[in-house]
Each structure stands twice: as C-alpha cells, then as structure tokens.
Amino acid sequence: LQQTCSRANGEVWACGRAARDLLADLVQDLSVTCQPQGRDRYQRILAKCKSREIDLGGHLVQKGMALGEFEYLAAEIAARASGEGIWSSTFVTPKEWREQHPLMSEPD
C-alpha cells in the first residue's frame, strides 16, 4: 500500500494506493466471492475472487496494477506492452519492496 513508483519524467506516484483504489472501485457495494485454489509456500490461502463475474486478480493485472504469472501472464505481457499502470514507471516488485520496507508493509 505504501509503495511508490517513478515515471520517466521523475514524477513519483503512489502505485500501491492506486492498485488498492482500483480494486475498491471495482467491488464498491458489490458482493465478492472467492474460491480457494491452494496455499502458497507460507501456507497462506490462495484464492480466485470474482465480483460481477470479473476475475479481480486478472483485472488488476490487465490494468497494469499487479504482476501476473501462470494464467495471468498473457495479461501482464499485454499491460507491459501498452505501458498500463506500473508499466509506465520504474518500480521494484512488491515482494522486493516489502523485503526492503518491512515496517511500512503493514496494512493502512
């Protein structure tokens, strides 16, 4: 949430908050359903969540506000090619950012 990104002109923008805001706008006043898909290496539950039949993770990746892998890799490649969201900037991966800023990684 606290992560920032830098545009080519040097402008710093709150890309973490922008990702949160995109998701919040997408689900505002709507129900969200999540289907567990397994667990990650830290034993956290992984789930695919939808609202109005929109895959929320896929939508964030498509809009360039999240990194994708596996089934979302094509969406990431398209977002990267069109310079969507974070792909209009330089940034470190969210994982690296959390490692570099452990005290700032708490929810806001």
PDB file of C-alpha atoms in Angstrom:
ATOM      1  CA  LEU A   1       0.000   0.000   0.000  1.00  0.00           C
ATOM      2  CA  GLN A   2       2.845   2.403   0.785  1.00  0.00           C
ATOM      3  CA  GLN A   3       4.815   1.511  -2.355  1.00  0.00           C
ATOM      4  CA  THR A   4       5.594   4.248  -4.861  1.00  0.00           C
ATOM      5  CA  CYS A   5       6.658   4.077  -8.499  1.00  0.00           C
ATOM      6  CA  SER A   6       8.604   6.597 -10.618  1.00  0.00           C
ATOM      7  CA  ARG A   7       7.649   7.782 -14.096  1.00  0.00           C
ATOM      8  CA  ALA A   8      10.268   8.537 -16.757  1.00  0.00           C
ATOM      9  CA  ASN A   9       9.929  12.283 -16.064  1.00  0.00           C
ATOM     10  CA  GLY A  10      10.855  11.688 -12.407  1.00  0.00           C
ATOM     11  CA  GLU A  11       7.309  12.018 -11.072  1.00  0.00           C
ATOM     12  CA  VAL A  12       6.744   9.727  -8.100  1.00  0.00           C
ATOM     13  CA  TRP A  13       3.246   8.330  -7.721  1.00  0.00           C
ATOM     14  CA  ALA A  14       1.508   6.171  -5.128  1.00  0.00           C
ATOM     15  CA  CYS A  15       1.166   2.994  -7.181  1.00  0.00           C
ATOM     16  CA  GLY A  16       0.303   0.872  -4.123  1.00  0.00           C
ATOM     17  CA  ARG A  17      -2.622   3.088  -3.228  1.00  0.00           C
ATOM     18  CA  ALA A  18      -3.663   3.298  -6.889  1.00  0.00           C
ATOM     19  CA  ALA A  19      -3.914  -0.510  -7.020  1.00  0.00           C
ATOM     20  CA  ARG A  20      -5.991  -0.510  -3.845  1.00  0.00           C
ATOM     21  CA  ASP A  21      -8.259   2.223  -5.205  1.00  0.00           C
ATOM     22  CA  LEU A  22      -8.816   0.377  -8.488  1.00  0.00           C
ATOM     23  CA  LEU A  23      -9.858  -2.737  -6.594  1.00  0.00           C
ATOM     24  CA  ALA A  24     -12.081  -0.765  -4.211  1.00  0.00           C
ATOM     25  CA  ASP A  25     -13.824   0.968  -7.124  1.00  0.00           C
ATOM     26  CA  LEU A  26     -14.337  -2.360  -8.858  1.00  0.00           C
ATOM     27  CA  VAL A  27     -16.076  -4.016  -5.900  1.00  0.00           C
ATOM     28  CA  GLN A  28     -17.782  -0.996  -4.316  1.00  0.00           C
ATOM     29  CA  ASP A  29     -21.160  -2.035  -2.902  1.00  0.00           C
ATOM     30  CA  LEU A  30     -20.971  -5.403  -4.668  1.00  0.00           C
ATOM     31  CA  SER A  31     -20.547  -8.917  -3.374  1.00  0.00           C
ATOM     32  CA  VAL A  32     -17.255 -10.714  -3.847  1.00  0.00           C
ATOM     33  CA  THR A  33     -16.916 -14.485  -3.979  1.00  0.00           C
ATOM     34  CA  CYS A  34     -13.613 -16.283  -3.537  1.00  0.00           C
ATOM     35  CA  GLN A  35     -12.765 -19.864  -4.428  1.00  0.00           C
ATOM     36  CA  PRO A  36      -9.719 -21.315  -2.620  1.00  0.00           C
ATOM     37  CA  GLN A  37      -7.070 -22.538  -5.060  1.00  0.00           C
ATOM     38  CA  GLY A  38      -4.466 -23.929  -2.663  1.00  0.00           C
ATOM     39  CA  ARG A  39      -1.747 -22.494  -0.464  1.00  0.00           C
ATOM     40  CA  ASP A  40       1.494 -20.662  -1.093  1.00  0.00           C
ATOM     41  CA  ARG A  41       4.861 -21.593   0.398  1.00  0.00           C
ATOM     42  CA  TYR A  42       3.966 -19.703   3.585  1.00  0.00           C
ATOM     43  CA  GLN A  43       0.730 -21.702   3.881  1.00  0.00           C
ATOM     44  CA  ARG A  44      -1.423 -18.665   3.123  1.00  0.00           C
ATOM     45  CA  ILE A  45      -4.647 -19.496   1.297  1.00  0.00           C
ATOM     46  CA  LEU A  46      -4.600 -18.594  -2.393  1.00  0.00           C
ATOM     47  CA  ALA A  47      -7.978 -17.859  -3.909  1.00  0.00           C
ATOM     48  CA  LYS A  48      -9.547 -16.643  -7.123  1.00  0.00           C
ATOM     49  CA  CYS A  49     -12.003 -13.864  -6.323  1.00  0.00           C
ATOM     50  CA  LYS A  50     -14.759 -12.522  -8.534  1.00  0.00           C
ATOM     51  CA  SER A  51     -17.267  -9.717  -8.483  1.00  0.00           C
ATOM     52  CA  ARG A  52     -19.931  -9.475 -11.191  1.00  0.00           C
ATOM     53  CA  GLU A  53     -18.163 -12.409 -12.868  1.00  0.00           C
ATOM     54  CA  ILE A  54     -14.990 -10.320 -13.198  1.00  0.00           C
ATOM     55  CA  ASP A  55     -11.818 -12.084 -12.073  1.00  0.00           C
ATOM     56  CA  LEU A  56     -10.417  -9.434  -9.737  1.00  0.00           C
ATOM     57  CA  GLY A  57      -6.794 -10.592  -9.898  1.00  0.00           C
ATOM     58  CA  GLY A  58      -6.904 -10.817 -13.668  1.00  0.00           C
ATOM     59  CA  HIS A  59      -8.443  -7.352 -13.905  1.00  0.00           C
ATOM     60  CA  LEU A  60      -5.693  -5.809 -11.752  1.00  0.00           C
ATOM     61  CA  VAL A  61      -3.018  -7.464 -13.885  1.00  0.00           C
ATOM     62  CA  GLN A  62      -4.745  -6.409 -17.114  1.00  0.00           C
ATOM     63  CA  LYS A  63      -4.850  -2.791 -15.911  1.00  0.00           C
ATOM     64  CA  GLY A  64      -1.157  -2.909 -15.050  1.00  0.00           C
ATOM     65  CA  MET A  65      -1.716  -2.629 -11.311  1.00  0.00           C
ATOM     66  CA  ALA A  66      -0.460  -6.081 -10.315  1.00  0.00           C
ATOM     67  CA  LEU A  67       2.108  -8.553 -11.527  1.00  0.00           C
ATOM     68  CA  GLY A  68       0.854 -11.738 -13.102  1.00  0.00           C
ATOM     69  CA  GLU A  69       2.077 -15.231 -13.536  1.00  0.00           C
ATOM     70  CA  PHE A  70       0.653 -18.548 -14.618  1.00  0.00           C
ATOM     71  CA  GLU A  71      -2.807 -17.873 -16.066  1.00  0.00           C
ATOM     72  CA  TYR A  72      -2.307 -14.087 -15.809  1.00  0.00           C
ATOM     73  CA  LEU A  73       0.996 -13.972 -17.677  1.00  0.00           C
ATOM     74  CA  ALA A  74      -0.597 -13.016 -21.030  1.00  0.00           C
ATOM     75  CA  ALA A  75      -2.469 -10.147 -19.321  1.00  0.00           C
ATOM     76  CA  GLU A  76       0.789  -8.913 -17.793  1.00  0.00           C
ATOM     77  CA  ILE A  77       2.584  -9.052 -21.130  1.00  0.00           C
ATOM     78  CA  ALA A  78      -0.224  -7.019 -22.754  1.00  0.00           C
ATOM     79  CA  ALA A  79      -0.243  -4.446 -19.921  1.00  0.00           C
ATOM     80  CA  ARG A  80       3.532  -4.163 -20.111  1.00  0.00           C
ATOM     81  CA  ALA A  81       3.470  -3.703 -23.891  1.00  0.00           C
ATOM     82  CA  SER A  82       0.867  -0.937 -23.685  1.00  0.00           C
ATOM     83  CA  GLY A  83       2.506   0.822 -20.728  1.00  0.00           C
ATOM     84  CA  GLU A  84      -0.524   0.374 -18.453  1.00  0.00           C
ATOM     85  CA  GLY A  85      -0.311   1.259 -14.760  1.00  0.00           C
ATOM     86  CA  ILE A  86       3.002   0.349 -13.173  1.00  0.00           C
ATOM     87  CA  TRP A  87       4.433  -0.465 -16.590  1.00  0.00           C
ATOM     88  CA  SER A  88       4.540   3.288 -17.290  1.00  0.00           C
ATOM     89  CA  SER A  89       7.042   3.518 -14.437  1.00  0.00           C
ATOM     90  CA  THR A  90      10.098   2.064 -12.855  1.00  0.00           C
ATOM     91  CA  PHE A  91       9.449   0.026  -9.736  1.00  0.00           C
ATOM     92  CA  VAL A  92      10.693  -2.866  -7.693  1.00  0.00           C
ATOM     93  CA  THR A  93       8.465  -5.894  -7.397  1.00  0.00           C
ATOM     94  CA  PRO A  94       6.037  -5.745  -4.486  1.00  0.00           C
ATOM     95  CA  LYS A  95       7.844  -8.700  -2.907  1.00  0.00           C
ATOM     96  CA  GLU A  96      11.185  -6.861  -3.052  1.00  0.00           C
ATOM     97  CA  TRP A  97       9.561  -3.665  -1.775  1.00  0.00           C
ATOM     98  CA  ARG A  98       8.099  -5.469   1.253  1.00  0.00           C
ATOM     99  CA  GLU A  99      11.506  -7.002   1.992  1.00  0.00           C
ATOM    100  CA  GLN A 100      13.161  -3.567   1.794  1.00  0.00           C
ATOM    101  CA  HIS A 101      10.441  -1.835   3.868  1.00  0.00           C
ATOM    102  CA  PRO A 102       9.255  -4.378   6.452  1.00  0.00           C
ATOM    103  CA  LEU A 103       7.839  -1.761   8.840  1.00  0.00           C
ATOM    104  CA  MET A 104       5.928   0.028   6.067  1.00  0.00           C
ATOM    105  CA  SER A 105       4.340  -3.125   4.700  1.00  0.00           C
ATOM    106  CA  GLU A 106       1.579  -3.222   7.294  1.00  0.00           C
ATOM    107  CA  PRO A 107      -1.980  -2.524   6.134  1.00  0.00           C
ATOM    108  CA  ASP A 108      -3.114   1.098   6.229  1.00  0.00           C
TER     109      ASP A 108
END
